[in-house]
Amino acid sequence: HVQLVESGGGAVQGGGSLRLSCKVSGYTYSTACMAWFRQVPGRQREALLSTFPGGPYTTYDARVRGRFAISKDNDKNTLYLQMNSLNAEDTAVYYCTAGGIGLDSRGYPYWGQGTQVTVS
């Protein structure tokens, strides 16, 4: 049974930072392709960044390039999303996902429940 559990969301002022965590269980975490998406009401889920085993991460969304970074702690089976210089446009529900590749959310079979980030 694969489980992805996000945490770390909340409310932050513009210019601030947050770090989201995604704890993974029931999945071969160390060899997984994992990614972060976000979604605002009325819009499709959008890919932000992804990471592959042993490689650097890929930033899909130009709006977060240079501000967001993805990292993994293989010992803790946890994926992180460090978000800096947050602005109101970053307000969304953030999801971690595993087992897919690319920009299309339909290609990812495993999802967390999402965590709300609100920037004011």
mmCIF file of C-alpha atoms in Angstrom:
data_model
loop_
_atom_site.group_PDB
_atom_site.id
_atom_site.type_symbol
_atom_site.label_atom_id
_atom_site.label_comp_id
_atom_site.label_asym_id
_atom_site.label_seq_id
_atom_site.Cartn_x
_atom_site.Cartn_y
_atom_site.Cartn_z
ATOM 1 C CA HIS A 1 0.000 0.000 0.000
ATOM 2 C CA VAL A 2 1.656 3.185 -1.219
ATOM 3 C CA GLN A 3 1.187 6.277 0.905
ATOM 4 C CA LEU A 4 2.412 9.813 0.362
ATOM 5 C CA VAL A 5 1.710 12.245 3.188
ATOM 6 C CA GLU A 6 2.450 15.950 2.746
ATOM 7 C CA SER A 7 2.996 18.423 5.548
ATOM 8 C CA GLY A 8 4.399 21.888 6.078
ATOM 9 C CA GLY A 9 1.802 24.001 4.346
ATOM 10 C CA GLY A 10 0.235 27.046 5.910
ATOM 11 C CA ALA A 11 -0.103 30.799 5.667
ATOM 12 C CA VAL A 12 2.903 33.001 4.999
ATOM 13 C CA GLN A 13 3.467 36.609 4.061
ATOM 14 C CA GLY A 14 4.755 37.580 0.661
ATOM 15 C CA GLY A 15 8.508 37.247 0.439
ATOM 16 C CA GLY A 16 8.565 34.489 3.017
ATOM 17 C CA SER A 17 9.578 30.839 2.792
ATOM 18 C CA LEU A 18 8.081 27.452 3.487
ATOM 19 C CA ARG A 19 9.369 23.913 3.268
ATOM 20 C CA LEU A 20 6.927 21.180 2.397
ATOM 21 C CA SER A 21 7.597 17.555 3.246
ATOM 22 C CA CYS A 22 6.283 14.379 1.677
ATOM 23 C CA LYS A 23 6.734 11.179 3.631
ATOM 24 C CA VAL A 24 6.637 8.090 1.423
ATOM 25 C CA SER A 25 5.813 4.545 2.465
ATOM 26 C CA GLY A 26 5.093 1.333 0.629
ATOM 27 C CA TYR A 27 7.116 2.410 -2.387
ATOM 28 C CA THR A 28 10.674 1.912 -3.572
ATOM 29 C CA TYR A 29 11.482 5.444 -2.661
ATOM 30 C CA SER A 30 15.197 5.437 -3.447
ATOM 31 C CA THR A 31 14.617 4.580 -7.104
ATOM 32 C CA ALA A 32 11.438 6.565 -7.618
ATOM 33 C CA CYS A 33 10.782 9.453 -9.879
ATOM 34 C CA MET A 34 8.973 11.968 -7.741
ATOM 35 C CA ALA A 35 7.497 15.366 -8.380
ATOM 36 C CA TRP A 36 5.640 18.299 -6.911
ATOM 37 C CA PHE A 37 2.490 19.718 -8.484
ATOM 38 C CA ARG A 38 0.141 22.451 -7.397
ATOM 39 C CA GLN A 39 -3.450 23.305 -8.130
ATOM 40 C CA VAL A 40 -5.618 26.380 -7.746
ATOM 41 C CA PRO A 41 -9.416 26.253 -7.969
ATOM 42 C CA GLY A 42 -10.688 26.086 -11.512
ATOM 43 C CA ARG A 43 -7.352 25.115 -13.015
ATOM 44 C CA GLN A 44 -5.592 21.888 -13.831
ATOM 45 C CA ARG A 45 -2.926 20.488 -11.605
ATOM 46 C CA GLU A 46 0.413 21.934 -12.760
ATOM 47 C CA ALA A 47 3.822 20.319 -12.603
ATOM 48 C CA LEU A 48 6.473 22.274 -10.736
ATOM 49 C CA LEU A 49 9.599 20.162 -10.309
ATOM 50 C CA SER A 50 10.602 16.537 -10.483
ATOM 51 C CA THR A 51 13.563 14.500 -9.376
ATOM 52 C CA PHE A 52 15.022 11.249 -10.637
ATOM 53 C CA PRO A 53 17.186 8.745 -8.779
ATOM 54 C CA GLY A 54 20.758 9.924 -8.645
ATOM 55 C CA GLY A 55 20.152 12.952 -10.811
ATOM 56 C CA PRO A 56 19.512 16.661 -10.412
ATOM 57 C CA TYR A 57 15.993 17.924 -10.297
ATOM 58 C CA THR A 58 14.104 19.400 -13.210
ATOM 59 C CA THR A 59 12.084 22.590 -12.944
ATOM 60 C CA TYR A 60 9.047 22.515 -15.207
ATOM 61 C CA ASP A 61 7.427 25.787 -14.249
ATOM 62 C CA ALA A 62 9.400 28.904 -15.123
ATOM 63 C CA ARG A 63 7.517 30.882 -12.495
ATOM 64 C CA VAL A 64 9.219 28.964 -9.710
ATOM 65 C CA ARG A 65 12.663 28.575 -11.222
ATOM 66 C CA GLY A 66 15.301 29.961 -8.889
ATOM 67 C CA ARG A 67 12.808 30.185 -6.007
ATOM 68 C CA PHE A 68 11.739 26.566 -5.459
ATOM 69 C CA ALA A 69 13.983 23.556 -5.008
ATOM 70 C CA ILE A 70 13.312 19.867 -4.547
ATOM 71 C CA SER A 71 15.381 17.527 -2.433
ATOM 72 C CA LYS A 72 15.211 14.011 -1.072
ATOM 73 C CA ASP A 73 16.303 12.355 2.152
ATOM 74 C CA ASN A 74 16.560 8.683 1.258
ATOM 75 C CA ASP A 75 17.176 7.672 4.861
ATOM 76 C CA LYS A 76 13.883 9.234 5.905
ATOM 77 C CA ASN A 77 11.954 8.334 2.730
ATOM 78 C CA THR A 78 11.002 11.974 2.503
ATOM 79 C CA LEU A 79 10.774 14.417 -0.373
ATOM 80 C CA TYR A 80 11.002 18.142 0.265
ATOM 81 C CA LEU A 81 9.981 21.290 -1.554
ATOM 82 C CA GLN A 82 11.803 24.405 -0.403
ATOM 83 C CA MET A 83 9.895 27.505 -1.464
ATOM 84 C CA ASN A 84 11.468 30.941 -1.180
ATOM 85 C CA SER A 85 10.387 34.458 -2.136
ATOM 86 C CA LEU A 86 6.767 33.415 -2.076
ATOM 87 C CA ASN A 87 4.131 35.619 -3.651
ATOM 88 C CA ALA A 88 0.351 35.597 -3.876
ATOM 89 C CA GLU A 89 0.441 33.651 -7.147
ATOM 90 C CA ASP A 90 1.978 30.738 -5.267
ATOM 91 C CA THR A 91 -1.225 30.272 -3.277
ATOM 92 C CA ALA A 92 -2.429 26.760 -4.102
ATOM 93 C CA VAL A 93 -2.793 23.226 -2.868
ATOM 94 C CA TYR A 94 0.540 21.472 -3.263
ATOM 95 C CA TYR A 95 0.809 17.763 -4.032
ATOM 96 C CA CYS A 96 3.662 15.338 -4.103
ATOM 97 C CA THR A 97 3.470 12.438 -6.481
ATOM 98 C CA ALA A 98 5.468 9.385 -7.477
ATOM 99 C CA GLY A 99 5.889 6.879 -10.234
ATOM 100 C CA GLY A 100 5.380 9.066 -13.262
ATOM 101 C CA ILE A 101 7.315 11.372 -15.485
ATOM 102 C CA GLY A 102 6.782 14.685 -17.174
ATOM 103 C CA LEU A 103 4.227 17.421 -17.004
ATOM 104 C CA ASP A 104 0.987 15.476 -17.246
ATOM 105 C CA SER A 105 -0.551 14.658 -13.892
ATOM 106 C CA ARG A 106 -2.376 11.712 -15.453
ATOM 107 C CA GLY A 107 0.926 9.913 -15.773
ATOM 108 C CA TYR A 108 1.498 9.702 -12.034
ATOM 109 C CA PRO A 109 -0.210 6.853 -10.202
ATOM 110 C CA TYR A 110 0.504 7.831 -6.612
ATOM 111 C CA TRP A 111 -0.518 11.076 -4.924
ATOM 112 C CA GLY A 112 -0.531 12.635 -1.516
ATOM 113 C CA GLN A 113 -3.583 14.315 -0.060
ATOM 114 C CA GLY A 114 -2.273 17.825 -0.712
ATOM 115 C CA THR A 115 -1.318 20.657 1.583
ATOM 116 C CA GLN A 116 -2.621 24.210 1.343
ATOM 117 C CA VAL A 117 -0.195 27.111 0.948
ATOM 118 C CA THR A 118 -1.607 30.612 1.278
ATOM 119 C CA VAL A 119 0.522 33.672 0.599
ATOM 120 C CA SER A 120 -0.803 37.090 1.564
#
